[in-house]
Amino acid sequence: MAENKKEQKDISINQKELDLLVANIIPTSRYFEIRFDHLQKQVDELKHGQKEIRADMDRRFAQVDKRFEQVDRRFDQVNAKLDTIIERMDTKIDAGLRENWAMSIRLFTFAMVFSAISMAGLLAKITDLF
């Protein structure tokens, strides 16, 4: 151990050497300024990228809105055609019902007259008129 002490030399550092070591080991404020500027540049690029993405999304949503408008117009056309078809069917059904109603009245009248004649014939047969 005594030999180790003899071999060990005292290292003395003057102020200039100490300043140089501190300056090379510990980053200076200029380093931090460069790093912060770099980070600010990255943040600005990110914000710009977000604006571009938002503009692209707005453009795409506008395209989708136009497509929906086209679909809405198409549905309006289909709805108008269906209304026309339903109106024609209603007209035909109403005409058919009126015709059937008239036919039913005629058939009912015929049945009542036939029944009346049959009843008159039955009464005549009962009273020996024929």
PDB file of C-alpha atoms in Angstrom:
ATOM      1  CA  MET A   1       0.000   0.000   0.000  1.00  0.00           C
ATOM      2  CA  ALA A   2       2.848   2.310   0.648  1.00  0.00           C
ATOM      3  CA  GLU A   3       4.061   1.687  -2.850  1.00  0.00           C
ATOM      4  CA  ASN A   4       0.666   2.656  -4.285  1.00  0.00           C
ATOM      5  CA  LYS A   5       0.882   5.993  -2.526  1.00  0.00           C
ATOM      6  CA  LYS A   6       4.278   6.663  -3.964  1.00  0.00           C
ATOM      7  CA  GLU A   7       3.109   5.821  -7.476  1.00  0.00           C
ATOM      8  CA  GLN A   8       0.037   7.988  -7.154  1.00  0.00           C
ATOM      9  CA  LYS A   9       0.731  11.490  -8.234  1.00  0.00           C
ATOM     10  CA  ASP A  10      -1.234  14.456  -7.210  1.00  0.00           C
ATOM     11  CA  ILE A  11      -3.012  15.931 -10.151  1.00  0.00           C
ATOM     12  CA  SER A  12      -3.439  19.618 -10.009  1.00  0.00           C
ATOM     13  CA  ILE A  13      -5.744  21.417 -12.424  1.00  0.00           C
ATOM     14  CA  ASN A  14      -5.659  25.098 -12.945  1.00  0.00           C
ATOM     15  CA  GLN A  15      -8.776  27.226 -13.585  1.00  0.00           C
ATOM     16  CA  LYS A  16      -8.294  27.339 -17.364  1.00  0.00           C
ATOM     17  CA  GLU A  17      -8.144  23.565 -17.635  1.00  0.00           C
ATOM     18  CA  LEU A  18     -11.159  23.244 -15.362  1.00  0.00           C
ATOM     19  CA  ASP A  19     -13.128  25.708 -17.495  1.00  0.00           C
ATOM     20  CA  LEU A  20     -12.161  23.782 -20.617  1.00  0.00           C
ATOM     21  CA  LEU A  21     -13.264  20.454 -19.089  1.00  0.00           C
ATOM     22  CA  VAL A  22     -16.565  21.918 -17.911  1.00  0.00           C
ATOM     23  CA  ALA A  23     -17.176  23.524 -21.302  1.00  0.00           C
ATOM     24  CA  ASN A  24     -16.551  20.233 -23.139  1.00  0.00           C
ATOM     25  CA  ILE A  25     -18.378  17.978 -20.726  1.00  0.00           C
ATOM     26  CA  ILE A  26     -21.396  20.108 -19.777  1.00  0.00           C
ATOM     27  CA  PRO A  27     -23.404  21.382 -22.744  1.00  0.00           C
ATOM     28  CA  THR A  28     -23.556  25.108 -23.121  1.00  0.00           C
ATOM     29  CA  SER A  29     -26.644  27.257 -23.439  1.00  0.00           C
ATOM     30  CA  ARG A  30     -25.950  27.452 -27.183  1.00  0.00           C
ATOM     31  CA  TYR A  31     -26.425  23.681 -27.366  1.00  0.00           C
ATOM     32  CA  PHE A  32     -29.782  23.982 -25.639  1.00  0.00           C
ATOM     33  CA  GLU A  33     -30.818  26.822 -27.949  1.00  0.00           C
ATOM     34  CA  ILE A  34     -30.002  24.680 -30.986  1.00  0.00           C
ATOM     35  CA  ARG A  35     -31.929  21.731 -29.541  1.00  0.00           C
ATOM     36  CA  PHE A  36     -34.967  23.886 -28.662  1.00  0.00           C
ATOM     37  CA  ASP A  37     -34.894  25.463 -32.119  1.00  0.00           C
ATOM     38  CA  HIS A  38     -34.831  21.980 -33.619  1.00  0.00           C
ATOM     39  CA  LEU A  39     -37.755  20.884 -31.442  1.00  0.00           C
ATOM     40  CA  GLN A  40     -39.690  24.041 -32.361  1.00  0.00           C
ATOM     41  CA  LYS A  41     -39.081  23.321 -36.034  1.00  0.00           C
ATOM     42  CA  GLN A  42     -40.403  19.785 -35.592  1.00  0.00           C
ATOM     43  CA  VAL A  43     -43.509  21.084 -33.773  1.00  0.00           C
ATOM     44  CA  ASP A  44     -44.112  23.642 -36.530  1.00  0.00           C
ATOM     45  CA  GLU A  45     -43.774  20.929 -39.182  1.00  0.00           C
ATOM     46  CA  LEU A  46     -46.223  18.756 -37.255  1.00  0.00           C
ATOM     47  CA  LYS A  47     -48.736  21.604 -37.028  1.00  0.00           C
ATOM     48  CA  HIS A  48     -48.348  22.259 -40.742  1.00  0.00           C
ATOM     49  CA  GLY A  49     -48.859  18.547 -41.418  1.00  0.00           C
ATOM     50  CA  GLN A  50     -52.011  18.587 -39.296  1.00  0.00           C
ATOM     51  CA  LYS A  51     -53.342  21.540 -41.272  1.00  0.00           C
ATOM     52  CA  GLU A  52     -52.698  19.666 -44.522  1.00  0.00           C
ATOM     53  CA  ILE A  53     -54.405  16.553 -43.152  1.00  0.00           C
ATOM     54  CA  ARG A  54     -57.401  18.607 -42.017  1.00  0.00           C
ATOM     55  CA  ALA A  55     -57.643  20.301 -45.411  1.00  0.00           C
ATOM     56  CA  ASP A  56     -57.472  16.907 -47.127  1.00  0.00           C
ATOM     57  CA  MET A  57     -60.138  15.507 -44.785  1.00  0.00           C
ATOM     58  CA  ASP A  58     -62.386  18.516 -45.423  1.00  0.00           C
ATOM     59  CA  ARG A  59     -61.975  18.010 -49.175  1.00  0.00           C
ATOM     60  CA  ARG A  60     -62.803  14.317 -48.897  1.00  0.00           C
ATOM     61  CA  PHE A  61     -65.832  14.990 -46.699  1.00  0.00           C
ATOM     62  CA  ALA A  62     -67.024  17.524 -49.261  1.00  0.00           C
ATOM     63  CA  GLN A  63     -66.744  14.808 -51.929  1.00  0.00           C
ATOM     64  CA  VAL A  64     -68.709  12.406 -49.733  1.00  0.00           C
ATOM     65  CA  ASP A  65     -71.349  15.092 -49.176  1.00  0.00           C
ATOM     66  CA  LYS A  66     -71.666  15.498 -52.950  1.00  0.00           C
ATOM     67  CA  ARG A  67     -72.124  11.756 -53.317  1.00  0.00           C
ATOM     68  CA  PHE A  68     -74.843  11.777 -50.671  1.00  0.00           C
ATOM     69  CA  GLU A  69     -76.557  14.628 -52.504  1.00  0.00           C
ATOM     70  CA  GLN A  70     -76.508  12.538 -55.685  1.00  0.00           C
ATOM     71  CA  VAL A  71     -77.937   9.577 -53.794  1.00  0.00           C
ATOM     72  CA  ASP A  72     -80.613  11.827 -52.288  1.00  0.00           C
ATOM     73  CA  ARG A  73     -81.552  13.067 -55.769  1.00  0.00           C
ATOM     74  CA  ARG A  74     -81.710   9.492 -57.020  1.00  0.00           C
ATOM     75  CA  PHE A  75     -83.957   8.482 -54.122  1.00  0.00           C
ATOM     76  CA  ASP A  76     -86.181  11.469 -54.855  1.00  0.00           C
ATOM     77  CA  GLN A  77     -86.481  10.272 -58.469  1.00  0.00           C
ATOM     78  CA  VAL A  78     -87.273   6.726 -57.347  1.00  0.00           C
ATOM     79  CA  ASN A  79     -89.779   8.082 -54.828  1.00  0.00           C
ATOM     80  CA  ALA A  80     -91.503  10.125 -57.543  1.00  0.00           C
ATOM     81  CA  LYS A  81     -91.675   7.064 -59.809  1.00  0.00           C
ATOM     82  CA  LEU A  82     -93.100   4.952 -56.987  1.00  0.00           C
ATOM     83  CA  ASP A  83     -95.681   7.634 -56.245  1.00  0.00           C
ATOM     84  CA  THR A  84     -96.721   7.618 -59.917  1.00  0.00           C
ATOM     85  CA  ILE A  85     -96.966   3.820 -59.985  1.00  0.00           C
ATOM     86  CA  ILE A  86     -98.937   3.732 -56.721  1.00  0.00           C
ATOM     87  CA  GLU A  87    -101.281   6.421 -58.018  1.00  0.00           C
ATOM     88  CA  ARG A  88    -101.908   4.399 -61.209  1.00  0.00           C
ATOM     89  CA  MET A  89    -102.530   1.284 -59.134  1.00  0.00           C
ATOM     90  CA  ASP A  90    -104.931   3.188 -56.874  1.00  0.00           C
ATOM     91  CA  THR A  91    -106.802   4.479 -59.923  1.00  0.00           C
ATOM     92  CA  LYS A  92    -107.067   0.977 -61.399  1.00  0.00           C
ATOM     93  CA  ILE A  93    -108.105  -0.520 -58.071  1.00  0.00           C
ATOM     94  CA  ASP A  94    -110.706   2.208 -57.531  1.00  0.00           C
ATOM     95  CA  ALA A  95    -112.072   1.660 -61.033  1.00  0.00           C
ATOM     96  CA  GLY A  96    -112.137  -2.087 -60.418  1.00  0.00           C
ATOM     97  CA  LEU A  97    -113.904  -1.619 -57.085  1.00  0.00           C
ATOM     98  CA  ARG A  98    -116.516   0.647 -58.681  1.00  0.00           C
ATOM     99  CA  GLU A  99    -117.024  -1.897 -61.432  1.00  0.00           C
ATOM    100  CA  ASN A 100    -117.255  -4.733 -58.904  1.00  0.00           C
ATOM    101  CA  TRP A 101    -119.621  -2.668 -56.765  1.00  0.00           C
ATOM    102  CA  ALA A 102    -121.889  -2.076 -59.734  1.00  0.00           C
ATOM    103  CA  MET A 103    -121.708  -5.766 -60.633  1.00  0.00           C
ATOM    104  CA  SER A 104    -122.467  -6.738 -57.022  1.00  0.00           C
ATOM    105  CA  ILE A 105    -125.523  -4.453 -57.003  1.00  0.00           C
ATOM    106  CA  ARG A 106    -126.747  -5.988 -60.271  1.00  0.00           C
ATOM    107  CA  LEU A 107    -126.180  -9.516 -58.989  1.00  0.00           C
ATOM    108  CA  PHE A 108    -127.862  -8.687 -55.670  1.00  0.00           C
ATOM    109  CA  THR A 109    -130.811  -7.156 -57.522  1.00  0.00           C
ATOM    110  CA  PHE A 110    -131.008 -10.232 -59.771  1.00  0.00           C
ATOM    111  CA  ALA A 111    -130.899 -12.517 -56.714  1.00  0.00           C
ATOM    112  CA  MET A 112    -133.638 -10.535 -54.965  1.00  0.00           C
ATOM    113  CA  VAL A 113    -135.847 -10.528 -58.074  1.00  0.00           C
ATOM    114  CA  PHE A 114    -135.250 -14.258 -58.541  1.00  0.00           C
ATOM    115  CA  SER A 115    -136.101 -14.847 -54.874  1.00  0.00           C
ATOM    116  CA  ALA A 116    -139.245 -12.731 -55.191  1.00  0.00           C
ATOM    117  CA  ILE A 117    -140.319 -14.658 -58.308  1.00  0.00           C
ATOM    118  CA  SER A 118    -139.556 -17.929 -56.535  1.00  0.00           C
ATOM    119  CA  MET A 119    -141.597 -16.849 -53.519  1.00  0.00           C
ATOM    120  CA  ALA A 120    -144.456 -15.785 -55.775  1.00  0.00           C
ATOM    121  CA  GLY A 121    -144.278 -19.139 -57.567  1.00  0.00           C
ATOM    122  CA  LEU A 122    -144.240 -20.966 -54.253  1.00  0.00           C
ATOM    123  CA  LEU A 123    -147.252 -19.013 -53.007  1.00  0.00           C
ATOM    124  CA  ALA A 124    -149.049 -19.706 -56.276  1.00  0.00           C
ATOM    125  CA  LYS A 125    -148.278 -23.405 -55.986  1.00  0.00           C
ATOM    126  CA  ILE A 126    -149.472 -23.468 -52.381  1.00  0.00           C
ATOM    127  CA  THR A 127    -152.713 -21.714 -53.259  1.00  0.00           C
ATOM    128  CA  ASP A 128    -153.160 -23.860 -56.365  1.00  0.00           C
ATOM    129  CA  LEU A 129    -153.156 -20.930 -58.746  1.00  0.00           C
ATOM    130  CA  PHE A 130    -151.163 -22.888 -61.301  1.00  0.00           C
TER     131      PHE A 130
END
